[in-house]
Amino acid sequence: MKRISLFDIVFLSLFLLTILYFIIVRLYSSNSNKSLILTIGDKQYEISLEEDKVVDLREYGKKMKISIKDKKARIIESDCPDKTCIRMGVVGSCGESAVCVPNEVSIHIKCSKSDYDAISK
């Protein structure tokens, strides 16, 4: 049976520290500078996720409400027939979206640093 050498211990320690470093960097960098992009028809609005609030879209001509809580957003009220947008749930990670097709409304989480290199269609 082979004994564990000092080199093996140092190598394994450095490997584990490197993995831990990237996990910590990923956790803290993905939550930085998040904002909610609200798209109504052809217009886009950027809303901060820093404070908890309910955004009423009646002032934009839509009978909908969006709840922002704990830096996450969700559609909580809509007059669309199937209410699929409400069942989409919470969006909070970079790149996540919820869409209400009948009302032409979408919410999208935008981050200053994206988790993706590129997105293609």
Coordinates of N, CA and C in Angstrom, one line a residue:
M1 N 0.8 -1.2 0.0 CA 0.0 0.0 0.0 C 0.9 1.2 0.0
K2 N 0.6 2.2 -0.8 CA 1.4 3.4 -1.0 C 1.0 4.4 0.1
R3 N 2.0 5.1 0.6 CA 1.8 6.1 1.6 C 1.5 7.4 0.9
I4 N 0.8 8.3 1.6 CA 0.5 9.6 1.2 C 1.7 10.5 1.5
S5 N 2.2 11.1 0.4 CA 3.3 12.0 0.6 C 2.9 13.4 0.9
L6 N 3.9 14.2 1.2 CA 3.6 15.7 1.5 C 3.1 16.4 0.2
F7 N 3.7 16.0 -0.9 CA 3.2 16.5 -2.2 C 1.8 16.3 -2.4
D8 N 1.3 15.0 -2.2 CA -0.1 14.7 -2.3 C -1.0 15.6 -1.5
I9 N -0.6 15.8 -0.2 CA -1.4 16.6 0.7 C -1.5 18.1 0.2
V10 N -0.3 18.6 -0.2 CA -0.3 20.0 -0.7 C -1.1 20.1 -2.0
F11 N -1.0 19.2 -2.9 CA -1.7 19.2 -4.2 C -3.2 19.2 -3.9
L12 N -3.6 18.2 -3.1 CA -5.1 18.1 -2.8 C -5.6 19.3 -2.1
S13 N -4.8 19.9 -1.2 CA -5.3 21.1 -0.5 C -5.4 22.3 -1.4
L14 N -4.5 22.5 -2.3 CA -4.6 23.6 -3.3 C -5.8 23.3 -4.2
F15 N -6.0 22.1 -4.6 CA -7.1 21.8 -5.5 C -8.4 22.1 -4.8
L16 N -8.6 21.7 -3.6 CA -9.8 22.0 -2.8 C -10.0 23.5 -2.6
L17 N -8.9 24.2 -2.3 CA -9.0 25.7 -2.1 C -9.4 26.4 -3.4
T18 N -8.9 25.9 -4.5 CA -9.3 26.5 -5.8 C -10.8 26.3 -6.1
I19 N -11.3 25.1 -5.8 CA -12.7 24.9 -6.0 C -13.5 25.7 -5.1
L20 N -13.2 25.8 -3.9 CA -13.9 26.6 -2.9 C -13.9 28.1 -3.3
Y21 N -12.8 28.6 -3.8 CA -12.7 30.0 -4.2 C -13.6 30.3 -5.3
F22 N -13.7 29.4 -6.4 CA -14.6 29.6 -7.5 C -16.1 29.5 -7.1
I23 N -16.4 28.7 -6.1 CA -17.8 28.6 -5.7 C -18.2 29.9 -5.0
I24 N -17.3 30.4 -4.1 CA -17.6 31.6 -3.4 C -17.7 32.8 -4.3
V25 N -16.8 32.9 -5.3 CA -16.8 34.0 -6.3 C -18.1 33.9 -7.1
R26 N -18.5 32.7 -7.5 CA -19.8 32.5 -8.2 C -21.0 33.0 -7.4
L27 N -21.0 32.6 -6.2 CA -22.2 33.0 -5.3 C -22.3 34.5 -5.1
Y28 N -21.2 35.2 -4.9 CA -21.2 36.6 -4.6 C -21.3 37.5 -5.9
S29 N -20.7 37.0 -7.0 CA -20.8 37.8 -8.2 C -22.1 37.7 -8.9
S30 N -22.8 36.6 -8.9 CA -24.0 36.5 -9.6 C -25.1 37.3 -9.0
N31 N -25.1 37.7 -7.8 CA -26.1 38.5 -7.2 C -25.8 40.0 -7.3
S32 N -24.7 40.4 -7.8 CA -24.4 41.8 -7.8 C -25.1 42.5 -9.0
N33 N -25.6 43.7 -8.7 CA -26.2 44.6 -9.6 C -27.3 44.0 -10.5
K34 N -28.3 43.3 -9.8 CA -29.4 42.7 -10.5 C -30.5 43.8 -10.6
S35 N -31.2 43.8 -11.7 CA -32.3 44.6 -11.9 C -33.4 43.9 -12.7
L36 N -34.6 44.4 -12.6 CA -35.7 43.8 -13.3 C -36.0 44.6 -14.6
I37 N -36.0 44.0 -15.7 CA -36.4 44.6 -16.9 C -37.9 44.3 -17.2
L38 N -38.7 45.3 -17.2 CA -40.1 45.1 -17.5 C -40.4 45.6 -18.9
T39 N -40.9 44.7 -19.7 CA -41.2 45.0 -21.1 C -42.7 45.0 -21.3
I40 N -43.2 46.1 -21.8 CA -44.6 46.2 -22.1 C -44.8 46.6 -23.6
G41 N -45.2 45.7 -24.4 CA -45.2 45.9 -25.8 C -43.8 46.2 -26.4
D42 N -43.5 47.3 -26.9 CA -42.2 47.7 -27.4 C -41.4 48.5 -26.5
K43 N -41.9 48.8 -25.3 CA -41.2 49.7 -24.4 C -40.6 48.9 -23.2
Q44 N -39.4 49.3 -22.8 CA -38.7 48.6 -21.7 C -38.5 49.6 -20.5
Y45 N -38.6 49.1 -19.3 CA -38.4 49.9 -18.1 C -37.5 49.0 -17.2
E46 N -36.6 49.7 -16.5 CA -35.7 49.0 -15.6 C -36.1 49.4 -14.2
I47 N -36.3 48.4 -13.4 CA -36.8 48.5 -12.0 C -35.8 47.9 -11.0
S48 N -35.5 48.6 -10.0 CA -34.6 48.1 -9.0 C -35.2 47.0 -8.2
L49 N -34.4 46.0 -7.8 CA -34.8 44.9 -7.0 C -34.4 45.1 -5.5
E50 N -33.9 46.3 -5.2 CA -33.4 46.5 -3.8 C -34.4 46.6 -2.8
E51 N -35.6 47.2 -3.1 CA -36.6 47.4 -2.1 C -37.9 46.5 -2.5
D52 N -38.5 46.0 -1.4 CA -39.7 45.2 -1.6 C -40.9 46.1 -2.0
K53 N -41.6 45.8 -3.0 CA -42.8 46.6 -3.4 C -43.7 45.8 -4.4
V54 N -44.8 46.4 -4.6 CA -45.8 45.9 -5.6 C -45.9 46.9 -6.7
V55 N -45.6 46.5 -8.0 CA -45.7 47.4 -9.1 C -47.0 47.2 -9.8
D56 N -47.9 48.2 -9.8 CA -49.2 48.1 -10.5 C -49.0 48.6 -11.9
L57 N -49.4 47.8 -12.8 CA -49.2 48.1 -14.3 C -50.4 48.8 -14.9
R58 N -51.4 49.2 -14.0 CA -52.6 49.9 -14.5 C -52.2 51.3 -15.1
E59 N -51.1 51.9 -14.6 CA -50.7 53.1 -15.1 C -50.1 53.0 -16.5
Y60 N -49.8 51.7 -16.9 CA -49.3 51.5 -18.3 C -50.4 50.9 -19.1
G61 N -51.6 50.8 -18.6 CA -52.7 50.3 -19.4 C -52.9 48.8 -19.3
K62 N -52.3 48.1 -18.4 CA -52.4 46.7 -18.2 C -53.0 46.4 -16.8
K63 N -53.9 45.4 -16.7 CA -54.5 45.1 -15.4 C -53.7 43.9 -14.8
M64 N -52.5 44.3 -14.4 CA -51.5 43.3 -13.8 C -50.8 44.0 -12.6
K65 N -50.3 43.1 -11.8 CA -49.4 43.5 -10.7 C -48.2 42.6 -10.6
I66 N -47.1 43.2 -10.3 CA -45.8 42.4 -10.1 C -45.3 42.7 -8.7
S67 N -45.0 41.6 -8.0 CA -44.5 41.7 -6.7 C -43.0 41.6 -6.7
I68 N -42.3 42.5 -6.0 CA -40.8 42.4 -5.8 C -40.5 42.2 -4.3
K69 N -39.9 41.1 -4.0 CA -39.6 40.7 -2.6 C -38.3 39.9 -2.6
D70 N -37.4 40.3 -1.7 CA -36.2 39.6 -1.4 C -35.4 39.5 -2.7
K71 N -35.3 40.5 -3.5 CA -34.6 40.6 -4.8 C -35.0 39.6 -5.8
K72 N -36.3 39.3 -5.7 CA -37.0 38.4 -6.7 C -38.3 39.0 -7.1
A73 N -38.8 38.6 -8.3 CA -40.0 39.2 -8.8 C -40.9 38.1 -9.2
R74 N -42.2 38.4 -9.2 CA -43.2 37.4 -9.7 C -44.5 38.2 -10.1
I75 N -45.2 37.7 -11.1 CA -46.5 38.3 -11.5 C -47.5 37.7 -10.5
I76 N -48.2 38.6 -9.8 CA -49.2 38.1 -8.8 C -50.6 38.3 -9.2
E77 N -50.8 39.2 -10.2 CA -52.2 39.4 -10.7 C -52.2 39.7 -12.1
S78 N -53.2 39.1 -12.9 CA -53.3 39.4 -14.3 C -54.7 39.1 -14.8
D79 N -55.1 39.9 -15.8 CA -56.5 39.6 -16.3 C -56.5 38.7 -17.5
C80 N -55.4 38.0 -17.8 CA -55.3 37.1 -18.9 C -56.2 35.9 -18.7
P81 N -56.6 35.2 -19.7 CA -57.6 34.1 -19.5 C -57.0 32.9 -18.8
D82 N -55.8 32.4 -19.1 CA -55.3 31.2 -18.5 C -54.5 31.4 -17.2
K83 N -54.0 32.6 -16.9 CA -53.2 32.9 -15.8 C -51.9 32.1 -15.7
T84 N -51.4 31.7 -16.9 CA -50.1 31.0 -17.0 C -49.0 31.8 -16.4
C85 N -49.0 33.1 -16.7 CA -47.9 34.0 -16.2 C -47.8 34.0 -14.7
I86 N -48.9 33.8 -14.0 CA -48.9 33.8 -12.5 C -48.3 32.5 -12.0
R87 N -48.6 31.4 -12.8 CA -48.1 30.1 -12.4 C -46.6 29.9 -12.7
M88 N -46.0 30.8 -13.5 CA -44.6 30.7 -13.8 C -43.7 30.8 -12.6
G89 N -44.2 31.5 -11.5 CA -43.5 31.5 -10.3 C -42.5 32.7 -10.2
V90 N -41.5 32.5 -9.3 CA -40.6 33.6 -9.0 C -39.4 33.5 -10.0
V91 N -39.0 34.7 -10.4 CA -37.8 34.9 -11.2 C -36.8 35.7 -10.3
G92 N -35.6 35.2 -10.1 CA -34.6 35.9 -9.3 C -33.2 35.7 -9.7
S93 N -32.9 34.7 -10.5 CA -31.6 34.5 -11.0 C -31.3 35.2 -12.3
C94 N -30.1 35.4 -12.6 CA -29.7 36.1 -13.8 C -30.3 35.4 -15.1
G95 N -31.0 36.1 -15.9 CA -31.5 35.6 -17.2 C -32.8 34.9 -17.1
E96 N -33.4 34.8 -15.9 CA -34.7 34.2 -15.8 C -35.8 35.2 -16.2
S97 N -36.9 34.6 -16.8 CA -38.0 35.5 -17.3 C -39.4 34.9 -17.0
A98 N -40.4 35.7 -17.0 CA -41.8 35.3 -16.9 C -42.5 36.2 -17.9
V99 N -43.4 35.6 -18.7 CA -44.1 36.3 -19.8 C -45.6 36.1 -19.7
C100 N -46.3 37.2 -20.0 CA -47.7 37.1 -20.2 C -48.0 37.5 -21.6
V101 N -48.2 36.5 -22.5 CA -48.4 36.7 -23.9 C -49.6 37.6 -24.3
P102 N -50.8 37.3 -23.7 CA -52.0 38.0 -24.0 C -51.9 39.5 -23.7
N103 N -51.2 39.9 -22.7 CA -51.0 41.3 -22.3 C -49.7 41.9 -22.9
E104 N -48.9 41.1 -23.6 CA -47.6 41.6 -24.1 C -46.7 42.2 -23.1
V105 N -46.6 41.5 -21.9 CA -45.8 41.9 -20.8 C -44.8 40.8 -20.5
S106 N -43.6 41.2 -20.2 CA -42.6 40.2 -19.7 C -41.7 40.9 -18.7
I107 N -41.2 40.0 -17.7 CA -40.2 40.5 -16.8 C -39.0 39.6 -16.9
H108 N -37.9 40.2 -16.8 CA -36.6 39.6 -17.0 C -35.6 40.1 -16.0
I109 N -34.8 39.2 -15.4 CA -33.7 39.6 -14.5 C -32.5 39.8 -15.3
K110 N -31.9 41.0 -15.2 CA -30.7 41.4 -15.8 C -29.6 41.6 -14.8
C111 N -28.4 41.1 -15.0 CA -27.3 41.3 -14.1 C -26.2 42.0 -14.9
S112 N -25.3 42.6 -14.1 CA -24.2 43.3 -14.7 C -23.2 42.3 -15.3
K113 N -23.1 41.2 -14.7 CA -22.3 40.1 -15.2 C -23.1 38.9 -15.5
S114 N -23.3 38.5 -16.7 CA -24.1 37.4 -17.1 C -23.5 36.1 -16.8
D115 N -24.3 35.1 -16.5 CA -23.9 33.7 -16.3 C -23.5 33.0 -17.7
Y116 N -23.9 33.7 -18.8 CA -23.7 33.1 -20.1 C -22.7 33.9 -20.9
D117 N -21.9 33.2 -21.8 CA -21.0 33.9 -22.7 C -21.8 34.5 -23.8
A118 N -22.7 33.7 -24.4 CA -23.5 34.2 -25.5 C -24.8 33.4 -25.6
I119 N -25.8 34.0 -26.2 CA -27.1 33.3 -26.4 C -27.4 33.4 -27.9
S120 N -27.7 32.2 -28.5 CA -28.1 32.3 -29.9 C -29.5 31.8 -30.1
K121 N -30.0 32.2 -31.2 CA -31.4 31.8 -31.6 C -31.3 30.8 -32.7

